[in-house]
Structure formats: C-alpha cells, structure tokens
Short mmCIF file of C-alpha atoms in Angstrom, two decimals:
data_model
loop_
_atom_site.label_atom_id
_atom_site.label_comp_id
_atom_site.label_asym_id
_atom_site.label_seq_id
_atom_site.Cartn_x
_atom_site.Cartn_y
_atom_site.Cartn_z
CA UNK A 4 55.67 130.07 112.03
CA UNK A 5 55.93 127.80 114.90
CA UNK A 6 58.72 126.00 113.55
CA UNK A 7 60.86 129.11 113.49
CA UNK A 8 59.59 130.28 117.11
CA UNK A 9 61.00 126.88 117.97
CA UNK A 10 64.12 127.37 116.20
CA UNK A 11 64.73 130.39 117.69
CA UNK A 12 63.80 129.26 121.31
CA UNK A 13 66.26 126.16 120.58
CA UNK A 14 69.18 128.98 119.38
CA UNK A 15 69.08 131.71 122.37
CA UNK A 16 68.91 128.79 124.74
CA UNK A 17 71.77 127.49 123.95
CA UNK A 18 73.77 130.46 123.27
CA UNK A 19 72.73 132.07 126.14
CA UNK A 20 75.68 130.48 128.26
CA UNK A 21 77.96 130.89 125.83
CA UNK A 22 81.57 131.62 127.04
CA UNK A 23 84.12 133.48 124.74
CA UNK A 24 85.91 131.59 122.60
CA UNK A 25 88.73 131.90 120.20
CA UNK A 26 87.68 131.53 116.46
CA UNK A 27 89.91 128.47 115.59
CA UNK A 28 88.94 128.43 112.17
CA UNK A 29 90.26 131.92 111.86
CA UNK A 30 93.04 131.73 108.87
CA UNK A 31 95.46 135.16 108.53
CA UNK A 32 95.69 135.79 105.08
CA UNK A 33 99.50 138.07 105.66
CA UNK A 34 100.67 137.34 102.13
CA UNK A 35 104.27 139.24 103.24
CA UNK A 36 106.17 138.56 106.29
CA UNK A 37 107.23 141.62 108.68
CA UNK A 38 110.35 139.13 109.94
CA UNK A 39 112.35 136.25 108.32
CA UNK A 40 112.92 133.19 110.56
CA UNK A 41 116.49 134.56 111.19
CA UNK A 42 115.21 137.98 112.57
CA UNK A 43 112.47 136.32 113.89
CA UNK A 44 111.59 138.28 117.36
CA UNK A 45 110.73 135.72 120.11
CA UNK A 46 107.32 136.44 121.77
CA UNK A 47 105.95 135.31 125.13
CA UNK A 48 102.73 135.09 125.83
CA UNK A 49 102.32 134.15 129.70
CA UNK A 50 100.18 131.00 130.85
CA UNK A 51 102.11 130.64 134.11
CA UNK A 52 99.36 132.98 136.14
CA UNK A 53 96.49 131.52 135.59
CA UNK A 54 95.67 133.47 132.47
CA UNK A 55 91.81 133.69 130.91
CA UNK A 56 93.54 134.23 127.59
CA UNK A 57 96.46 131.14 126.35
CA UNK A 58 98.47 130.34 123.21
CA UNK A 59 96.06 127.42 122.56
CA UNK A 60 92.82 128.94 123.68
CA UNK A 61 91.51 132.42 123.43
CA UNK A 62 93.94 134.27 121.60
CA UNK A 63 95.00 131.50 118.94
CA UNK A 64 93.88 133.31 116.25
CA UNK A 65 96.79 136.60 117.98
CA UNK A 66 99.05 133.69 118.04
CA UNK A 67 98.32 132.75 114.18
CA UNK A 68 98.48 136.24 113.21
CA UNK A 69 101.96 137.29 115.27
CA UNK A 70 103.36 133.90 113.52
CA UNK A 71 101.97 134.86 109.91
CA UNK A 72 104.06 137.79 110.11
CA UNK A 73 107.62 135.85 111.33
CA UNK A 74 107.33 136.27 115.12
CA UNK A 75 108.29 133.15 117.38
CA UNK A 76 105.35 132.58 119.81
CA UNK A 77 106.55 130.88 122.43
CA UNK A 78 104.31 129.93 125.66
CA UNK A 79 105.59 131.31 129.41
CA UNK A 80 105.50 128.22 131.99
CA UNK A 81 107.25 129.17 134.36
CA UNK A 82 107.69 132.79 136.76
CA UNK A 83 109.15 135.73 135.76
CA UNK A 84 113.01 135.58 136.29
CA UNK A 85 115.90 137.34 134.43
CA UNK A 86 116.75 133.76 132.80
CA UNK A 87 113.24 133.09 132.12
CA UNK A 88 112.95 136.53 129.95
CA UNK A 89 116.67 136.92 129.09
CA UNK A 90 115.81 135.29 125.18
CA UNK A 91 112.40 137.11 124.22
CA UNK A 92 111.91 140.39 122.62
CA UNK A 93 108.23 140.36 123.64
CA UNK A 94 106.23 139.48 126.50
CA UNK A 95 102.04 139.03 126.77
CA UNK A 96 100.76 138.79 129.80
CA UNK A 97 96.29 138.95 129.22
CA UNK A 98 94.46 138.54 132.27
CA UNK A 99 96.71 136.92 134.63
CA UNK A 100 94.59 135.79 138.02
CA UNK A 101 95.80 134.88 141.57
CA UNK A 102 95.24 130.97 142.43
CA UNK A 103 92.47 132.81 144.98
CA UNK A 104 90.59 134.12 142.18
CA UNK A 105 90.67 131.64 139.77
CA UNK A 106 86.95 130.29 140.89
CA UNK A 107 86.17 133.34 142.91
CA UNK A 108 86.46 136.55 141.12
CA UNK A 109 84.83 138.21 144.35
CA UNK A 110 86.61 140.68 145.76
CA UNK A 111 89.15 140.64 147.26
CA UNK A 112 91.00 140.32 143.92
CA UNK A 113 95.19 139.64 144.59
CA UNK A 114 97.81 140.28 142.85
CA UNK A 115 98.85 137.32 140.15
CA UNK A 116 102.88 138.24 139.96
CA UNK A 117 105.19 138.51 143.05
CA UNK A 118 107.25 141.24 144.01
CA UNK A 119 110.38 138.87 142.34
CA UNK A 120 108.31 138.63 139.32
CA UNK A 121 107.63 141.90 138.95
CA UNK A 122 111.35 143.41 139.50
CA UNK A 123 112.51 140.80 137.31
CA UNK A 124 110.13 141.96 134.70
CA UNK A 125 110.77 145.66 135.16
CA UNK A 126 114.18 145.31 135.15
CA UNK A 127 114.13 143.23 131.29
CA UNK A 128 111.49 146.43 130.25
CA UNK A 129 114.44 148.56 131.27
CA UNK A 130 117.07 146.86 129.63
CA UNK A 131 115.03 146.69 126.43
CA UNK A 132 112.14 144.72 126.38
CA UNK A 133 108.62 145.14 125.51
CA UNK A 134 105.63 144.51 127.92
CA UNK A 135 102.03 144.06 126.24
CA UNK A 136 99.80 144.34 129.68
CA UNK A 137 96.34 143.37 129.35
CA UNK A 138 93.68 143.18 131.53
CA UNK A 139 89.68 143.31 131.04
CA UNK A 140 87.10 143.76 133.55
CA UNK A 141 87.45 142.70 137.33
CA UNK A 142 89.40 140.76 138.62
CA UNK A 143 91.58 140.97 136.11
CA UNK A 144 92.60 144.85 137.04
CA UNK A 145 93.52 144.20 140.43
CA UNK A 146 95.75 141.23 139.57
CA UNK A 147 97.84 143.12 136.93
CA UNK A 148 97.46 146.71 139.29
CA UNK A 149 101.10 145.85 140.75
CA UNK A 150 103.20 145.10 137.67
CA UNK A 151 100.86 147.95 136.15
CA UNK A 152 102.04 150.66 138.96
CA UNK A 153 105.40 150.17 138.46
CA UNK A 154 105.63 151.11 134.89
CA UNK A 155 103.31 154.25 136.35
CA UNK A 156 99.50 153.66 135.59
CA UNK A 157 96.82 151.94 136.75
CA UNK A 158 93.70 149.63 135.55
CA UNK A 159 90.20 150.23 137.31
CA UNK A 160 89.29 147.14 139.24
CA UNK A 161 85.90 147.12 137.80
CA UNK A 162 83.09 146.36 135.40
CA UNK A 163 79.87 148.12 133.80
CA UNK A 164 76.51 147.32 134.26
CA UNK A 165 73.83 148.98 132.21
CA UNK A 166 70.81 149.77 134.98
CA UNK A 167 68.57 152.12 133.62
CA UNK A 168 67.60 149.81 130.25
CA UNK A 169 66.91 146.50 131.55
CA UNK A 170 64.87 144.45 128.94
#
C-alpha cells in the first residue's frame, strides 16, 4: 500500500505542471486520400505571430491528418501580404499573440496582425480564400478580435474559473 501511495505521489507531482502537448506518436490511419498531389490544396498554418499552436508543435498531429488526406501544409513565416497568400487555398491562424503578450498574458492583451495584415487577409477571403480563425482562452481573443471583426464577429477576451467547487 505504501508503495502505490508513493507511486501516485511521484505521478500527480510531476504531471501537475504539465503543459499541452501535441501527441507525436499520433499516426492517421486515412486509408483514401480526399486530394491527389496534383489537386493538392496548399494550406497555411501561421507561425509568424507568435502562435501557441505550430506545424511542428501542438497541432502536428492536424498537420499529419490535413497531409494524410493530400493537402500541402505549408508553414507562414512571414506577414500577411497579397504575395505572401496569393498561392494557398487555406490559411490557419491558432492563437496568434502580440510580442507584448508573449510572457505576459495580463491584460492589456494587443492585437497580433496589423491593419496591413489584416486588409491583406480580408481582401484574399474575398477573392476566394478560406480563413480557419482560432483562438482559446485570453489572450488569445483579444489578439485575433481585429482580424475577427472584420469578417463580423467577435471572440470573448476571457477564461472560466470554477469558484463554487474548489477541492
């Protein structure tokens, strides 16, 4: 018995600062393709605002399972121009931060994309491409709430805490 008290002690303490992580051993198991390589639509996935969420890191298991199925993931370096987008079908863009916020997530929270960026990426949605905006809790609301209002809606800069059941 107090071998497995000790086990368990050992286990929640070190899980208890556990940060999310991508499952890298994650395998999809698409046995048929949605594209062939020559319809292959070209995906962004944005790592040029300081994104919580990157092609190599959080969300390579989306990344394996968009490529399992024929897309081209491709990662975004750079800011959002009309050359920058002009060759993707797709862009990503998961909780992009201002360089303020990256170690600071108190508020105030800015906006990660400037008003160039955010023409230039209204204007591709308008001419035909498709925007995948995603953003969790705070900060990550108030970052995206720019490029998010011109498309007409709106994130809640915020996050819940449960008060009433505190064990």
């Amino acid at each position: 018995m107090v071998k497995l008290l000790s086990s368990l002690m050992i286990f929640i303490s070190l899980s208890m600062p556990a940060q999310q992580l991508g499952d890298t051993s994650f395998k999809p198991k698409n046995t048929t393709r949605t594209f062939s390589a020559s319809q292959s639509p070209v995906v962004l996935l944005d790592e040029a605002h300081h994104n919580f969420h990157t092609m190599d890191g959080r969300y390579r298991p989306f990344v394996d399972i968009l490529k399992s199925d024929g897309y081209t993931v491709e990662k975004n370096k750079s800011k959002f121009t009309k050359e920058s987008l002009s060759h993707a079908e797709i862009l990503i863009i998961s909780n992009a931060l201002h360089s303020k916020n990256i170690e600071n997530w108190d508020l105030p929270n800015y906006s990660a994309f400037s008003r160039n960026e955010i023409e230039a990426v209204y204007q591709w949605v308008k001419n035909g491409g498709s925007l995948f905006l995603i953003a969790d809790h705070m900060p990550f609301p108030r970052a995206a709430e720019d490029m998010a209002a011109v498309f007409g809606f709106q994130f809640n800069n915020g996050y819940v805490e449960e008060l009433t059941n505190k064990a």
